[in-house]
XYZ file of C-alpha atoms in Angstrom:
513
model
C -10.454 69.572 -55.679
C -12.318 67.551 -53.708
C -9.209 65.952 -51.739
C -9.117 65.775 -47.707
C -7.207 69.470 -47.051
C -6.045 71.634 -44.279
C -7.434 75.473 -45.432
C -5.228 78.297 -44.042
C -7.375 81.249 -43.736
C -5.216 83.958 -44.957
C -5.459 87.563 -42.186
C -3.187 89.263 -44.103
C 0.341 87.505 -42.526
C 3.468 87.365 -44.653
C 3.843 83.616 -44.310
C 0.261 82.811 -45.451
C 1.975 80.747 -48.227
C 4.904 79.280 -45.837
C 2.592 77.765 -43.592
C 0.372 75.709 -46.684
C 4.101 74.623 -47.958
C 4.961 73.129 -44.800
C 1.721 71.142 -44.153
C 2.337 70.037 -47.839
C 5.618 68.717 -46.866
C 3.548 66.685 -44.457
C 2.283 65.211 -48.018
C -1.392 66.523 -47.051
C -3.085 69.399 -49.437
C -3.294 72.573 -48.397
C -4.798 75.585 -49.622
C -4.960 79.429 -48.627
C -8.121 81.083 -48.603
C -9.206 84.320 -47.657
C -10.569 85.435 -44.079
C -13.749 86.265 -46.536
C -14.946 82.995 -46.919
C -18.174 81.596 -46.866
C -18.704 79.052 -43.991
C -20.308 76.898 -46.226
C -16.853 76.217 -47.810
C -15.054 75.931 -44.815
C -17.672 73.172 -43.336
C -17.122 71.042 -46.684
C -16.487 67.736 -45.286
C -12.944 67.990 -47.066
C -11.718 70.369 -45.146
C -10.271 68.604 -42.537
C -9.013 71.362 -39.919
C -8.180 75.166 -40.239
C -5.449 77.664 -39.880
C -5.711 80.751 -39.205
C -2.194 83.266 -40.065
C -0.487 85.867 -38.679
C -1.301 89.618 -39.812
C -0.005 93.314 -39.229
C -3.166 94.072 -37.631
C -4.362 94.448 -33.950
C -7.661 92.351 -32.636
C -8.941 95.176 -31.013
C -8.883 97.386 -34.074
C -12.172 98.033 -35.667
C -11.160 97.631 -38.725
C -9.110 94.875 -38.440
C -10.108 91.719 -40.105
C -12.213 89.056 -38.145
C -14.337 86.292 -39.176
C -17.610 84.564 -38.562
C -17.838 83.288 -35.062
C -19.349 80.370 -36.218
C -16.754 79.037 -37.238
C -16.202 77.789 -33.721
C -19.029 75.604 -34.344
C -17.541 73.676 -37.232
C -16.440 71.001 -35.028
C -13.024 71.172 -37.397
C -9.845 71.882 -35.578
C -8.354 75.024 -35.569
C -4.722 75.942 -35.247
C -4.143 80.005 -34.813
C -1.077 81.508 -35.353
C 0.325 84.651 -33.798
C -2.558 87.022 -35.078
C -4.598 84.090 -35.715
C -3.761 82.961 -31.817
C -4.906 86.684 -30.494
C -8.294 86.626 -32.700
C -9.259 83.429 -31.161
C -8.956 84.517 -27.297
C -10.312 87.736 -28.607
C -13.307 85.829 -30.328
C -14.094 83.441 -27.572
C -13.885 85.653 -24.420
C -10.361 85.965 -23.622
C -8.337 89.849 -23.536
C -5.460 90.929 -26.172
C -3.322 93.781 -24.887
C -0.622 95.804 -26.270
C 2.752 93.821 -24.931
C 4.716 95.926 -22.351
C 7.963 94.163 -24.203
C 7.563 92.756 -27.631
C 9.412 89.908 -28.985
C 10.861 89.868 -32.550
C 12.828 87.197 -34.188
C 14.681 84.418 -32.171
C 12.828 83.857 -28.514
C 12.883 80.871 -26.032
C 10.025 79.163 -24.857
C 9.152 77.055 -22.328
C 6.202 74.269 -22.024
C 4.089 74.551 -18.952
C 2.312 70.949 -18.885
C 1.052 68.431 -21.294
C 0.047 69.709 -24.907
C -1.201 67.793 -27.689
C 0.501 70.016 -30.342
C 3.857 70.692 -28.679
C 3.839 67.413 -26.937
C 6.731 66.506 -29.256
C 9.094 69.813 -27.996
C 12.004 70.119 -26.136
C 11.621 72.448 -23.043
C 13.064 75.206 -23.408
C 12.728 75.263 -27.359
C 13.871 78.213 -29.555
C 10.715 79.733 -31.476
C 10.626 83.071 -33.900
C 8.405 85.695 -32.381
C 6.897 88.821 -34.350
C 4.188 90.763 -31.992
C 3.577 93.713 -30.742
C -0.138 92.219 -29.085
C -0.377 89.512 -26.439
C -2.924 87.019 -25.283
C -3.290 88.697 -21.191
C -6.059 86.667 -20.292
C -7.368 82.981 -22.181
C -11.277 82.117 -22.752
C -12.858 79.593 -19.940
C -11.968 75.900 -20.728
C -8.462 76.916 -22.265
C -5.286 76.987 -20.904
C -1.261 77.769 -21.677
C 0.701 75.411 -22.932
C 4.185 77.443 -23.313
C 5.247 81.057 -22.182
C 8.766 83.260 -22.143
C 10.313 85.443 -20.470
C 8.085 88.216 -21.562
C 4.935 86.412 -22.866
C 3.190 84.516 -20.368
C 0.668 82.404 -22.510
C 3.010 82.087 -25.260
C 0.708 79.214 -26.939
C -2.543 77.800 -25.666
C -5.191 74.714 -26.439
C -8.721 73.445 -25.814
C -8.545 69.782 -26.515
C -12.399 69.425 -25.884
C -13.024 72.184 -28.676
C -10.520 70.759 -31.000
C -8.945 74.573 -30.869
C -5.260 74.771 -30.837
C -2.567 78.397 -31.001
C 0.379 79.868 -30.754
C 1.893 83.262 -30.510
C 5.348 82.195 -32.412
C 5.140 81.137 -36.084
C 5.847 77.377 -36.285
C 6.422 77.416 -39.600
C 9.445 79.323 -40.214
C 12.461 77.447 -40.287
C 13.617 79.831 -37.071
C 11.507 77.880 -34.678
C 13.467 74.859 -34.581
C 11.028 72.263 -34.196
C 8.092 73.914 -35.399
C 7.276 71.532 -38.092
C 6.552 69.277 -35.153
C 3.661 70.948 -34.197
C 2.426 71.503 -37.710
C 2.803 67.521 -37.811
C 1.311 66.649 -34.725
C -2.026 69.266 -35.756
C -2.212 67.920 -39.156
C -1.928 63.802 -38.191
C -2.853 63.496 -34.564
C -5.310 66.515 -34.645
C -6.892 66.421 -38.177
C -6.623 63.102 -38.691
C -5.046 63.613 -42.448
C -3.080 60.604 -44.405
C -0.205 61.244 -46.404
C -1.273 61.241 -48.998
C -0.456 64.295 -51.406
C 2.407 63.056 -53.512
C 4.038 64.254 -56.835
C 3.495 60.792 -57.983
C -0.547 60.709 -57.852
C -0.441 64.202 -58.747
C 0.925 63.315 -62.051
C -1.694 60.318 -62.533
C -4.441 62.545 -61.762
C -3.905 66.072 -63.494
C -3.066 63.474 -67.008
C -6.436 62.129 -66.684
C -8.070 65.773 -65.525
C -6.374 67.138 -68.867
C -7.928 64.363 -71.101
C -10.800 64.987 -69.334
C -10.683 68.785 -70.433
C -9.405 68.752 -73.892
C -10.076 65.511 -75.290
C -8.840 65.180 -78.820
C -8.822 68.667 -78.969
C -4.805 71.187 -79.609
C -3.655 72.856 -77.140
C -1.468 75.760 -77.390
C 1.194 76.920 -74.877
C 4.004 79.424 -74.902
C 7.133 77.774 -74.121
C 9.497 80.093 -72.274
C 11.574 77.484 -71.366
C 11.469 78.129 -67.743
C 10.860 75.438 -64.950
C 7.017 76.410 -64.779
C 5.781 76.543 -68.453
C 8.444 73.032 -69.116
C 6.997 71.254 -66.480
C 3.493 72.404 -68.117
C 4.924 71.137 -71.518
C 6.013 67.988 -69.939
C 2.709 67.162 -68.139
C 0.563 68.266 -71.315
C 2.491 66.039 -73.460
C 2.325 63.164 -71.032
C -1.486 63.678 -71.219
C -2.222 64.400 -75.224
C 0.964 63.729 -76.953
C 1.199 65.426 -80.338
C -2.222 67.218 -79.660
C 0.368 69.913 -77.805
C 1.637 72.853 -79.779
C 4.554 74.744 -78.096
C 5.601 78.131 -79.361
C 8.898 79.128 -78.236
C 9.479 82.295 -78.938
C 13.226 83.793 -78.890
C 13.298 87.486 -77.838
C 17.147 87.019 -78.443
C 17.213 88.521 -74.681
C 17.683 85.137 -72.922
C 20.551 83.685 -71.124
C 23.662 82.482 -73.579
C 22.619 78.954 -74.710
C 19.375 78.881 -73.259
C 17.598 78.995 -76.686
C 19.814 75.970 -77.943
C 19.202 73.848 -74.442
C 15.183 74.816 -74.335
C 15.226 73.031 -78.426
C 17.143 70.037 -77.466
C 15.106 69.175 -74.542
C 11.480 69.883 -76.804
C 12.368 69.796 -80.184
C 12.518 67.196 -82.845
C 15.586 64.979 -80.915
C 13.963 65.557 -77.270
C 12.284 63.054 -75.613
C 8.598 64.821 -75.721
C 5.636 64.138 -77.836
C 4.773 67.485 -78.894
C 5.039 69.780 -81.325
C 7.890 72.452 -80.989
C 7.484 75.740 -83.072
C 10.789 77.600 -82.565
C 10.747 81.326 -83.141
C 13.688 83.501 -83.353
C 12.063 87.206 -83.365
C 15.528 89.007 -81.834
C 15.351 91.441 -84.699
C 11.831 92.526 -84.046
C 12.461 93.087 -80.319
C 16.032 94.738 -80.486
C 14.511 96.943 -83.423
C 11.376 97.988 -80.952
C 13.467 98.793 -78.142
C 15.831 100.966 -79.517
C 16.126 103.861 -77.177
C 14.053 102.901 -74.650
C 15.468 103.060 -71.483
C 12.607 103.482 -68.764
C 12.329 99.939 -67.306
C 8.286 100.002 -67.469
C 8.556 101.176 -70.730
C 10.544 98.077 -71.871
C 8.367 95.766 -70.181
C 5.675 96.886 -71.862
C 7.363 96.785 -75.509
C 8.577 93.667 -74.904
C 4.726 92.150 -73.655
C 3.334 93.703 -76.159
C 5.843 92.572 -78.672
C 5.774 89.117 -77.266
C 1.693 88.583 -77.701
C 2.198 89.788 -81.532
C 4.636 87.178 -82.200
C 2.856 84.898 -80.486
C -0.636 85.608 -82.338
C 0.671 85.603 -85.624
C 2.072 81.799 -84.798
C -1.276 80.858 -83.537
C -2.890 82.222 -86.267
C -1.074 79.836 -88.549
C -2.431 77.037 -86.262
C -5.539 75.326 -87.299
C -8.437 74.521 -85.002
C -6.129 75.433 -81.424
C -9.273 75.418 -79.197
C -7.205 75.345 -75.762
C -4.320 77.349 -74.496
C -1.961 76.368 -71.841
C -0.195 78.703 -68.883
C 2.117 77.584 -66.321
C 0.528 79.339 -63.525
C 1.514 77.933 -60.319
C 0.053 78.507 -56.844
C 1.749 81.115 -55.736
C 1.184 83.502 -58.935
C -2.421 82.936 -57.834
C -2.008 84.414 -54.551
C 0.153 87.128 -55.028
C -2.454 88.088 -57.446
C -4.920 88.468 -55.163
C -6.512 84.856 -54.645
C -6.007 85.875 -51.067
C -5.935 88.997 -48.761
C -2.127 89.968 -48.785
C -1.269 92.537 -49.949
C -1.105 92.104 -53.656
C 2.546 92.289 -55.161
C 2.306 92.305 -58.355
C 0.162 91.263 -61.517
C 1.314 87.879 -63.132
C 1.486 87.633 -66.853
C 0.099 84.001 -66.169
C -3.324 85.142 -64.171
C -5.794 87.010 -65.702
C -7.649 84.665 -67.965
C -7.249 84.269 -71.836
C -5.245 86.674 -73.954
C -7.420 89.286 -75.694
C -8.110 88.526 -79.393
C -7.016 85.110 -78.874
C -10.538 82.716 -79.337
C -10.197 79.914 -77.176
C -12.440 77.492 -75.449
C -10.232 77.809 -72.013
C -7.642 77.715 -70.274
C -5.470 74.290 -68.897
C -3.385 75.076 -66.077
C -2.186 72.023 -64.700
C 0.242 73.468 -62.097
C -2.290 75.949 -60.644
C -2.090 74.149 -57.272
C 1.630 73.634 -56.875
C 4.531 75.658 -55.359
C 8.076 76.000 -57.329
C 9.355 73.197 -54.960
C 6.652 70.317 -55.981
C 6.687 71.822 -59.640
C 10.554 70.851 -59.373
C 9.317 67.567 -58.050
C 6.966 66.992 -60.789
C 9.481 67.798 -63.231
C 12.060 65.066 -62.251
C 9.338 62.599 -62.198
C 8.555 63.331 -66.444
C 12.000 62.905 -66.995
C 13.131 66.536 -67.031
C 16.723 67.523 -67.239
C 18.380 69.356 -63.736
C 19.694 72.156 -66.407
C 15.614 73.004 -66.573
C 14.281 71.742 -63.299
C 16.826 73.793 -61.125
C 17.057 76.855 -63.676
C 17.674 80.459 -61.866
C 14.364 81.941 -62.125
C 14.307 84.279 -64.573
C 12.077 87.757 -65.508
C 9.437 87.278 -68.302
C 10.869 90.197 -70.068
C 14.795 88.749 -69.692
C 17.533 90.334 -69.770
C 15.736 93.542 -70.805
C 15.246 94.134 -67.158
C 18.451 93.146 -66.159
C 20.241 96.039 -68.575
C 19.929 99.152 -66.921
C 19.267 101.606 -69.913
C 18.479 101.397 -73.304
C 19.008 97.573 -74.508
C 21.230 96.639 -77.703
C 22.867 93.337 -78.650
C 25.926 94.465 -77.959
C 25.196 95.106 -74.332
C 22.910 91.842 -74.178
C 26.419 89.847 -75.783
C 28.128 91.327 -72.554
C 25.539 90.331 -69.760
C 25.232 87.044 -71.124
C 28.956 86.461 -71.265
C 29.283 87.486 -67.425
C 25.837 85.760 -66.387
C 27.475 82.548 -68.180
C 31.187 83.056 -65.932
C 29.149 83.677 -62.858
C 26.622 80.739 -63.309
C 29.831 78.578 -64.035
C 31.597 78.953 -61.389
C 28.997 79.049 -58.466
C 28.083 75.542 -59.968
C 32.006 74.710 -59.487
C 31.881 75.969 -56.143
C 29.268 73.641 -55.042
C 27.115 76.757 -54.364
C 23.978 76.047 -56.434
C 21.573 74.728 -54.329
C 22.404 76.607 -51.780
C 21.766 80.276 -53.468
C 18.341 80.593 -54.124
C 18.856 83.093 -56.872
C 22.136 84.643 -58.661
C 22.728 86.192 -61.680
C 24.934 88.903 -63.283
C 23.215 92.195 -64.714
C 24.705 95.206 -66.513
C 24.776 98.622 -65.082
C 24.736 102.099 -67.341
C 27.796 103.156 -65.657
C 31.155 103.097 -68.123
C 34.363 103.847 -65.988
C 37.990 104.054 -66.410
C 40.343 101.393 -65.884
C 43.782 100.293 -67.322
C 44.390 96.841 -69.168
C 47.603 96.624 -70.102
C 48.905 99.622 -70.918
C 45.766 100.825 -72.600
C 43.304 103.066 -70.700
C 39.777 101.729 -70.908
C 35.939 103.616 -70.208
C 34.038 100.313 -70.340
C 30.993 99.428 -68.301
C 30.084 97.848 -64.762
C 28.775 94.220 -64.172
C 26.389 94.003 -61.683
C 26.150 90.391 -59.474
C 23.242 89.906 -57.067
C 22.931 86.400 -55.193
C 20.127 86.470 -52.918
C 18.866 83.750 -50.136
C 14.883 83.411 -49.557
C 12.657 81.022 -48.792
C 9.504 82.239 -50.239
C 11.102 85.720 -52.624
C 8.827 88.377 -50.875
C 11.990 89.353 -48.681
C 15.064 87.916 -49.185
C 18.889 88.829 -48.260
C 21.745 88.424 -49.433
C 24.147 85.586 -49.781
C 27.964 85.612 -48.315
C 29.889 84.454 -51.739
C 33.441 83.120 -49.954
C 36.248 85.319 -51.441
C 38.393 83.153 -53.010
C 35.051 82.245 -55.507
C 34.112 86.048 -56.001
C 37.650 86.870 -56.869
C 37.880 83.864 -59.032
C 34.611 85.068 -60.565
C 35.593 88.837 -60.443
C 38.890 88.231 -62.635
C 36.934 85.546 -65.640
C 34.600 88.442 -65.722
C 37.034 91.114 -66.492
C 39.497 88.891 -68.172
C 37.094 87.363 -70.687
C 34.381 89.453 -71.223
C 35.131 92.760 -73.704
C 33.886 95.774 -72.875
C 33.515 95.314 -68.922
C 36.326 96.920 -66.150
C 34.382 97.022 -63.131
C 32.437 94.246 -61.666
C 30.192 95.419 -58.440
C 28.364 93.274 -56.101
C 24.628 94.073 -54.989
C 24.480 93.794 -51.018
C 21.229 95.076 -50.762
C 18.023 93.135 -48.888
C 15.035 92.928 -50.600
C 13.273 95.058 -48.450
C 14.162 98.024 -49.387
C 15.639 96.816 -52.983
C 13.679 94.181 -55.497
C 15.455 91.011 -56.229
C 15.691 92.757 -59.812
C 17.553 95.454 -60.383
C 14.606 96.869 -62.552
């Protein structure tokens, strides 16, 4: 992509991602790379300035990671950012030391004269701190722009050198007016124009996918998900008919989530494509009978999967593309940058083995879940898709503790439905950034009537996060969990108990397996 970009060079920090979403909400393109890269890339005259992140690491520490002091030399602005901040004092001349007080979470700061990238801050301003290190002594020709109680050059600048830091993170929603700053670097500093919109995005990835495919199929698997819909939606924009989409029923979905994926992309939908519906629930259930080590089920039901979805290729005649709704941050949590890698996306990894294609179109590759959303309202997608609770590849396999059977799926579906319900009645929604009801192997006793019961134990977990590597959870008010508590046990046979996951993710997973 040969665009005008800001490049955040990735150190390792947790918010390597955060920080390219919020210059993107300044409707400029941003990218993460690794600390590894080549200068040559990073003097490309589309890279229009530079940000380095935050990481666990100490300057001073050998094997810490630093990068090419050239880079200095670029003549592109630079923006550091708490680690990033330390490595350039370190880099240029200036002392890190271990802080004799360090500052986590909400801190105050105040600005100590003029500043061209927190020009537009209040003094004092409230800022979210996370170091243990601290610039003690700035390179010749800098000097401090902001400080605290305990951190005396709390951000610094070089206007002549076009080099720019702070020791807070400006791009959590904590420091107040951070995006300011962000602002201010990416306009005033960088010189960028607005211009990375959904709107051109759409007019250029239809012409890039013409460009690819031609009059050539292409194949996707449908999952019905935001991600691989969107993908649908673009594709079909681009090709029309030329797009063949295997949906492929595991029969461990949410209840009526088959039925809403077909009337959104089959026959009455408003797509041109080609919609092969596939209801393999047998197969599946029959496959997983007795299984009840959660890595053992995913890998049944991936393996599974890929057969079903071969064999319908297979009856496909010259398919010489296939399709994935990778987005930007499956990239990168794959190990596009230097994070530490979290897991291994069924979406990365190039093309399925014993699957003979010509390549691969992923249309989304560039895009976070919030401008894939976007997208997706712009080709005329439904909110029931668009806004859908992200959901595990494997389903509700992983969200059955234990061995998996319809009638346990019938009873986490049921209470998924009742929960879903009536946190969209509550206005709650939008505000929960994921909720969903899963099934525990515990059976207890309880009384209904005047009948004893041993039945089994729902499991809610609603979680708030702004990027899903940590996340905590979300205050339900009372009156709507005891509103959802009783449909749950009123309505759905074979459940007494319903239990409510408090847990953070650290030290839990947003999944229960």
């Amino acid at each position: 992509m040969d665009k005008e970009k800001i490049v955040v060079v990735d150190f390792g920090g947790q918010y390597n991602q955060l920080i390219a979403r919020r210059i993107r909400q300044c409707h400029v393109y941003s990218e993460v790379w690794p600390y590894t890269v080549a200068l040559e890339k990073l003097a490309d005259p589309s890279v229009k300035g530079i940000i380095f992140t935050g990481g666990p690491n100490s300057v001073y520490d050998e094997k810490s990671p630093h990068i090419d002091p050239k880079i200095f030399s670029l003549g592109k602005p630079i923006l550091g950012i708490c680690y990033g901040a330390q490595l350039i004092a370190y880099e240029l001349g200036g002392e890190v030391t271990h802080a004799e007080t360090s500052e986590y979470g909400k801190t105050i700061i105040t600005r100590i004269g003029d500043s061209k990238i927190l020009g537009r801050f209040s003094s004092p301003s409230e800022v979210f701190m996370s170091h243990t290190d601290r610039v003690s002594k700035l390179p010749e020709g800098f000097k401090a722009t902001a400080k605290t109680e305990h951190c005396p050059i709390a951000a610094f600048e070089a206007p002549d050198k076009l080099i720019y830091a702070t020791q807070f993170h400006p791009e959590v929603r904590h420091t107040l007016e951070g995006q300011k700053a962000l602002e201010d670097f990416t306009y005033n500093i960088c010189g960028c124009k607005p211009t990375w919109k959904s709107e051109s995005f759409i007019t250029e990835q239809v012409e890039e996918i013409r460009k690819q495919v031609g009059d050539k199929k292409v194949l996707l698997g449908l999952s019905g998900g935001v991600d691989s819909a969107v993908t649908a939606a673009l594709i079909s924009k681009a090709i029309g008919k030329n797009l063949y989409c295997v949906f492929v029923d595991h029969g461990l979905l949410r209840k009526n989530e088959a039925k809403e994926v077909e009337d959104v992309f089959g026959p009455n939908g408003k797509f041109d494509l080609n919609f092969i519906p596939v209801d393999a629930s047998k197969l599946f259930f029959s496959k997983l009978q007795g299984v009840s080590d959660p890595e053992q089920k995913r890998k049944i039901i991936g393996a599974t999967f890929l057969e079903v979805f071969e064999e319908e290729t297979n009856k496909l005649d010259d398919v010489e593309f296939l399709a994935q709704g990778t987005i930007y941050p499956d990239r990168i949590e794959s190990g596009l940058g230097i994070s530490a890698k979290i897991k291994s996306h069924h979406n990365v990894g190039g093309l399925p083995k014993n699957m003979k294609f010509k390549g691969l179109v992923e249309p989304l590759k560039n895009l976070f879940k919030d401008e894939v959303r976007e997208v997706g309202k712009l080709l005329g997608l439904p909110d029931s898709i668009v806004y859908r609770q992200p959901f595990p590849g494997p389903g509700l396999g992983v969200r059955i503790i234990g061995e998996v059977t319809p009638e346990k799926v019938r009873i986490v579906q049921e209470a998924d439905y009742i929960y879903r319900e009536e946190i969209k009645k509550a206005g709650l929604d939008k505000n929960i950034s994921q909720y969903f009801a899963a099934l525990s192997n515990m059976r207890s006793v309880g009384v209904m009537g005047d009948s004893r019961t041993y039945d089994y134990a729902v499991v809610l977990r609603a979680v708030q996060t702004d990027d899903f590597m940590t996340a905590k959870p979300y205050l339900i008010p009372n009156d709507v969990m005891i509103n959802i508590v009783d449909r749950i046990v009123n309505e759905v046979k074979g459940v007494n108990r319903v239990l409510y996951d408090f847990t953070s993710k650290p030290p839990s997973t947003i999944e229960l397996e």
